[in-house]
PDB file of C-alpha atoms in Angstrom:
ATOM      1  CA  UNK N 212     -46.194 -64.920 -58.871  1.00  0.00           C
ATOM      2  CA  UNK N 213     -42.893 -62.869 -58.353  1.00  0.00           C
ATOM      3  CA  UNK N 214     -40.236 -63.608 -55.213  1.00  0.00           C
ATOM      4  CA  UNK N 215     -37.589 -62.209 -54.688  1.00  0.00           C
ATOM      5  CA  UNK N 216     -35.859 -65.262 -53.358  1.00  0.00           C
ATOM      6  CA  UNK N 217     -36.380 -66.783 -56.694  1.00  0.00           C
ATOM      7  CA  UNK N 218     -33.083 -64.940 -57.699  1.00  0.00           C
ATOM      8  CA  UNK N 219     -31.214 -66.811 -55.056  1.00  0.00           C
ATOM      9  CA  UNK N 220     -32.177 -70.434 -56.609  1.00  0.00           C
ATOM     10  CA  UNK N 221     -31.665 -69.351 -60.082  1.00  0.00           C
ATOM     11  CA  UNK N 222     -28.296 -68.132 -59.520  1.00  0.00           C
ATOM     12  CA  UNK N 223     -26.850 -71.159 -57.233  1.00  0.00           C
ATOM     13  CA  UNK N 224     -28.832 -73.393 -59.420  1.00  0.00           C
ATOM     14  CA  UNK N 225     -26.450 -71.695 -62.488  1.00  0.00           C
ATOM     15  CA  UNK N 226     -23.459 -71.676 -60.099  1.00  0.00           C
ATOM     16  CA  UNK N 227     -23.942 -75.519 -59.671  1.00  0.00           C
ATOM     17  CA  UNK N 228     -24.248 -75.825 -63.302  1.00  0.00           C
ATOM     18  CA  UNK N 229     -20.687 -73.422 -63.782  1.00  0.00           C
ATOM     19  CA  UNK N 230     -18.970 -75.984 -61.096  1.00  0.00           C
ATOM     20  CA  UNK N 231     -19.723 -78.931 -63.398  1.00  0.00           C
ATOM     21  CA  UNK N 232     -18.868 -77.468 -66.204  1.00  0.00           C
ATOM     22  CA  UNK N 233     -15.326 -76.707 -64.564  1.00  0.00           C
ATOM     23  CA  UNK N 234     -15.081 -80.196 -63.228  1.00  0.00           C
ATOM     24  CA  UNK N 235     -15.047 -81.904 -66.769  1.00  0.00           C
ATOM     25  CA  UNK N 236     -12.095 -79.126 -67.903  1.00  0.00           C
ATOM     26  CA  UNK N 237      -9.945 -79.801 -65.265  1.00  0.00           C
ATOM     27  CA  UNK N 238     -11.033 -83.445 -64.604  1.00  0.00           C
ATOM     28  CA  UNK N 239     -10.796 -85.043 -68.129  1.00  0.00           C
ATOM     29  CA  UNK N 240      -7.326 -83.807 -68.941  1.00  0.00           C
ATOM     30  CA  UNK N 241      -6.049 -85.118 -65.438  1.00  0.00           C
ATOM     31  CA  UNK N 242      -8.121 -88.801 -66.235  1.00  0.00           C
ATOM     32  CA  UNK N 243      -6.300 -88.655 -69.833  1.00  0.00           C
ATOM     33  CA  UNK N 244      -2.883 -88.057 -67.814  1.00  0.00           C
ATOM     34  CA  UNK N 245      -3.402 -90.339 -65.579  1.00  0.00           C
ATOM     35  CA  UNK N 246      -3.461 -93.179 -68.650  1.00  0.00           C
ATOM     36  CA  UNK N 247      -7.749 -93.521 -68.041  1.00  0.00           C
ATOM     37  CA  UNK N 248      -9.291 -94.214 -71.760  1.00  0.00           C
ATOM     38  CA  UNK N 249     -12.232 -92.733 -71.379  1.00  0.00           C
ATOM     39  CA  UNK N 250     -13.803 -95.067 -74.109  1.00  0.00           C
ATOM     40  CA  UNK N 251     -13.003 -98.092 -71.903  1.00  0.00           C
ATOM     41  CA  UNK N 252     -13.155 -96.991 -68.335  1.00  0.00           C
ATOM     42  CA  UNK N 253     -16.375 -98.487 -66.758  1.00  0.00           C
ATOM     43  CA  UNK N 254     -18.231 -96.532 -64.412  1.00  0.00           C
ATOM     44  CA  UNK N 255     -17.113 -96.192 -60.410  1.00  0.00           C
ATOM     45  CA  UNK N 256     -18.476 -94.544 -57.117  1.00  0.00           C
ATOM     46  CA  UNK N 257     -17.754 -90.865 -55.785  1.00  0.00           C
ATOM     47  CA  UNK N 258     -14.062 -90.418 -54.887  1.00  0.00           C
ATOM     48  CA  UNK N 259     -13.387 -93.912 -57.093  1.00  0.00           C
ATOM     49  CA  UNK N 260     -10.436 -91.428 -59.237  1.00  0.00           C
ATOM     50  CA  UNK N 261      -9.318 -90.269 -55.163  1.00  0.00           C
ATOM     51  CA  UNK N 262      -5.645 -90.568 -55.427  1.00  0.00           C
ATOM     52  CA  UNK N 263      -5.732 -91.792 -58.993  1.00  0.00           C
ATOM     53  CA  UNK N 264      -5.959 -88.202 -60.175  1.00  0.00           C
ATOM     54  CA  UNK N 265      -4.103 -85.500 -58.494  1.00  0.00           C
ATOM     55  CA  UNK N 266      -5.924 -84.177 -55.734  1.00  0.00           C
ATOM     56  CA  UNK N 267      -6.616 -80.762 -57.041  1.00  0.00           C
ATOM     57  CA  UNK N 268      -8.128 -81.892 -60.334  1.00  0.00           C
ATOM     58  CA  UNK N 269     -10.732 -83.900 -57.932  1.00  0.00           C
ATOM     59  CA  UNK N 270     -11.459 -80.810 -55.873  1.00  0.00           C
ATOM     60  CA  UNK N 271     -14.097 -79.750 -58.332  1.00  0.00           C
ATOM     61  CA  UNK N 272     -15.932 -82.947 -58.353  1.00  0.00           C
ATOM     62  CA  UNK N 273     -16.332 -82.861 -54.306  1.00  0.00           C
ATOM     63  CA  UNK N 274     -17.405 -79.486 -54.504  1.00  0.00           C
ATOM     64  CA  UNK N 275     -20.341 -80.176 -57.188  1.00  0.00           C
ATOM     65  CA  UNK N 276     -21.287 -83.167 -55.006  1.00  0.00           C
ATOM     66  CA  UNK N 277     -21.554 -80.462 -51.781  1.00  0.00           C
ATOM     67  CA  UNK N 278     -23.853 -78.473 -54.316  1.00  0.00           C
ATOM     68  CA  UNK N 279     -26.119 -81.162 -54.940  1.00  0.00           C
ATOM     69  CA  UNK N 280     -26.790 -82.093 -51.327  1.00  0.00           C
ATOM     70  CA  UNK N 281     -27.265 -79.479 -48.489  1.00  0.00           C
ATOM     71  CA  UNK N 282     -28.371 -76.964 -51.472  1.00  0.00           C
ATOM     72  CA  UNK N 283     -31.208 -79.688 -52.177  1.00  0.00           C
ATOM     73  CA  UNK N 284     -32.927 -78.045 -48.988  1.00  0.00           C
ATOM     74  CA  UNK N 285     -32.027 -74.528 -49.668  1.00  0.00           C
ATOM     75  CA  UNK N 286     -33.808 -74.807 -52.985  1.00  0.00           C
ATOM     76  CA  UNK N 287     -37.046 -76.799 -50.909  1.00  0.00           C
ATOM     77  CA  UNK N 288     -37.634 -73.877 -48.490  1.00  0.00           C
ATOM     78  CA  UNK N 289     -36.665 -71.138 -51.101  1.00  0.00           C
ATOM     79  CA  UNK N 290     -39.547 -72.587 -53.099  1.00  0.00           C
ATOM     80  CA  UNK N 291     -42.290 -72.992 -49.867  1.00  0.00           C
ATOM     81  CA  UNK N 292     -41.475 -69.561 -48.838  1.00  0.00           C
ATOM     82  CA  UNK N 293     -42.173 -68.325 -52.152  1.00  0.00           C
ATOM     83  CA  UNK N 294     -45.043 -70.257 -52.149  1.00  0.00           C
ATOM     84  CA  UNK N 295     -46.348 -69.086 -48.526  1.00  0.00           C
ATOM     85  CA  UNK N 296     -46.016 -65.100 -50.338  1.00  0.00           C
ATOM     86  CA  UNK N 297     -42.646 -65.090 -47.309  1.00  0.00           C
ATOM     87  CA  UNK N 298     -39.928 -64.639 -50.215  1.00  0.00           C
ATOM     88  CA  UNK N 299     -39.152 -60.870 -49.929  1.00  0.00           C
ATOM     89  CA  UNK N 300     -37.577 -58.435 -47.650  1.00  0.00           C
ATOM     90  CA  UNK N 301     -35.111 -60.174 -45.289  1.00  0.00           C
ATOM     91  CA  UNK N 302     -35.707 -63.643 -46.545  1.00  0.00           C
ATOM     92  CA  UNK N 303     -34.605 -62.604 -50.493  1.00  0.00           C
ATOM     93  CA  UNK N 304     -31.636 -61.169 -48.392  1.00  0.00           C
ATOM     94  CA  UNK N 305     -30.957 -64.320 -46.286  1.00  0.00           C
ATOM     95  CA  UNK N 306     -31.224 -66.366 -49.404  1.00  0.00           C
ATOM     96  CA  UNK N 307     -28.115 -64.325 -51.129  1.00  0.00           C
ATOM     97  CA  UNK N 308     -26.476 -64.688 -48.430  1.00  0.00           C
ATOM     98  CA  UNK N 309     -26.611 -68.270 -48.705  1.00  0.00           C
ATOM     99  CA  UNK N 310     -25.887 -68.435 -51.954  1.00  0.00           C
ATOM    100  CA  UNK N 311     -23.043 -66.090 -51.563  1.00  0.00           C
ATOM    101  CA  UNK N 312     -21.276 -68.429 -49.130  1.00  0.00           C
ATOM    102  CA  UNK N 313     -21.826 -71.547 -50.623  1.00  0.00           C
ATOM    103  CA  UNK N 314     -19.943 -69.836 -53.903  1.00  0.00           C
ATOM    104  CA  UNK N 315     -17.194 -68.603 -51.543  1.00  0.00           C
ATOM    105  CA  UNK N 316     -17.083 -72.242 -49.957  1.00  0.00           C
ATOM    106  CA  UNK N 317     -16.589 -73.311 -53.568  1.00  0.00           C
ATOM    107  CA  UNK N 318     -14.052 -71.325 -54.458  1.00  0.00           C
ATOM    108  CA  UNK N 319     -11.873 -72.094 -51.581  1.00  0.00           C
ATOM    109  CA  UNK N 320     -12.431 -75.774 -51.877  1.00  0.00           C
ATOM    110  CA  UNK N 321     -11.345 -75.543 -55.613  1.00  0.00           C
ATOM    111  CA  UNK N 322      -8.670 -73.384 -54.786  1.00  0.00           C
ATOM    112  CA  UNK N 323      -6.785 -73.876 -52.047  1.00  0.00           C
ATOM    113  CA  UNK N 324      -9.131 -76.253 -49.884  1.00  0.00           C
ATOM    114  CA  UNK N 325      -8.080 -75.233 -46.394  1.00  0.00           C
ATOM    115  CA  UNK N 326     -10.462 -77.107 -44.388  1.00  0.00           C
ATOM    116  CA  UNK N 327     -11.054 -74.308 -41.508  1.00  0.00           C
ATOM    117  CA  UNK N 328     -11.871 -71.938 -43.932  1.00  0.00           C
ATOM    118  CA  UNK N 329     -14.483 -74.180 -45.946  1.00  0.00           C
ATOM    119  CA  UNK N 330     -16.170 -75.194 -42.496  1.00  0.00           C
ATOM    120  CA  UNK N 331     -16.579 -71.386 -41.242  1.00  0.00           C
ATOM    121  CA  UNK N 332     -18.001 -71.316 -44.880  1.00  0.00           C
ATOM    122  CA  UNK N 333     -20.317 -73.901 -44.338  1.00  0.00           C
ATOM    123  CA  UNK N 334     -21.241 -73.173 -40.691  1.00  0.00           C
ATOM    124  CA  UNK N 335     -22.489 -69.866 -41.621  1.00  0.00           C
ATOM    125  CA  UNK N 336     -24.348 -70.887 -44.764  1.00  0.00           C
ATOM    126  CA  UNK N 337     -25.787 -73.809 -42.728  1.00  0.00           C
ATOM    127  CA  UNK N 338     -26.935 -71.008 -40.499  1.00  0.00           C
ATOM    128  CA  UNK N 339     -28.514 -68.974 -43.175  1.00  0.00           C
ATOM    129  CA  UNK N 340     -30.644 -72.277 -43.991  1.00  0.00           C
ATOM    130  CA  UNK N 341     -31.932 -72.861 -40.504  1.00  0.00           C
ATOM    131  CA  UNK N 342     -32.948 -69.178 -40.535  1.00  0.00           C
ATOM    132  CA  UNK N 343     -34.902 -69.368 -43.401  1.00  0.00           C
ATOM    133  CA  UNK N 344     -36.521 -72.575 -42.293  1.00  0.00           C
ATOM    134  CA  UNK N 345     -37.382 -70.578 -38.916  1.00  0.00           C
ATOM    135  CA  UNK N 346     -38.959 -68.566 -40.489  1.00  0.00           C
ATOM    136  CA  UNK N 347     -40.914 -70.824 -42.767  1.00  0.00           C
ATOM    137  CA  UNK N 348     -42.059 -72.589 -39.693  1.00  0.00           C
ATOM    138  CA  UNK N 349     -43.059 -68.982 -38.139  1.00  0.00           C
ATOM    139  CA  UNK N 350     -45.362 -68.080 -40.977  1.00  0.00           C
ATOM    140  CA  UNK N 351     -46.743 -71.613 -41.308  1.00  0.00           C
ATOM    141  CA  UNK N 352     -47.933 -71.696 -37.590  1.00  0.00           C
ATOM    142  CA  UNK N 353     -49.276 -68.175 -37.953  1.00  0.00           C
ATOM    143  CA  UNK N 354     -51.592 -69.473 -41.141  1.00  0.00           C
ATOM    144  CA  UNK N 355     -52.377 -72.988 -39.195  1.00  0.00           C
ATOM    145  CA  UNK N 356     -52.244 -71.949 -35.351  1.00  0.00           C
TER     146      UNK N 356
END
């Protein structure tokens, strides 16, 4: 089976991926300045290095958390529109959309982290979701209504 919105979860699923990846290069050397042996620290909770490390070196690790939560559903009704033959045409387009603003919302959080800007970022991509689940829902009461 080929979807078009398939593209949209591989490449925010490889985005997430890139995010981590940048979280360990700026997060280690800021632990290592911060006098953390990595070979003795014991393990914490999210936000446990919050004001331990400077704040910008913990700006990627917030952002990869944000990419493994509301994204969770984004990837669920990517998948069940695929699945329901619904992953084409305006969906596929609503999906990059999605994906492009949760990449923009990640790049300003790591960045610059202005709040206002990272909310519109999130309000709109939070908007793309509920579309797409719309529109799941549409097609699933046409087959079952």
């Amino acid at each position: 089976m080929h979807s078009e919105i398939l593209g949209p979860v591989i490449a925010l699923t490889a985005w997430t991926l890139i995010v981590l990846v940048w979280l360990v290069v700026v997060r280690l050397p800021a632990m290592q300045k911060a006098g953390i042996d990595l070979m003795t620290a014991r393990g914490g909770r999210p936000g446990v290095l919050d004001g331990v490390v400077p704040d910008k070196a913990q700006w990627p690790a917030h952002n990869y958390i944000h990419l493994v939560e509301q994204p969770v559903l984004f990837y669920a009704i990517a998948l069940t529109l695929a699945l329901m033959g619904q992953g084409d045409g305006l969906n596929a387009t609503i999906g990059w959309a999605y994906v492009g603003l949760r990449v923009l919302h990640s790049l300003v959080q790591i960045s610059f982290n202005r709040i206002i800007v990272r909310f519109t970022l999130f309000l709109l991509s939070t908007l793309a979701l509920l579309a797409l689940i719309l529109h799941a829902a549409m097609a699933y009461w046409r087959w079952h209504g």
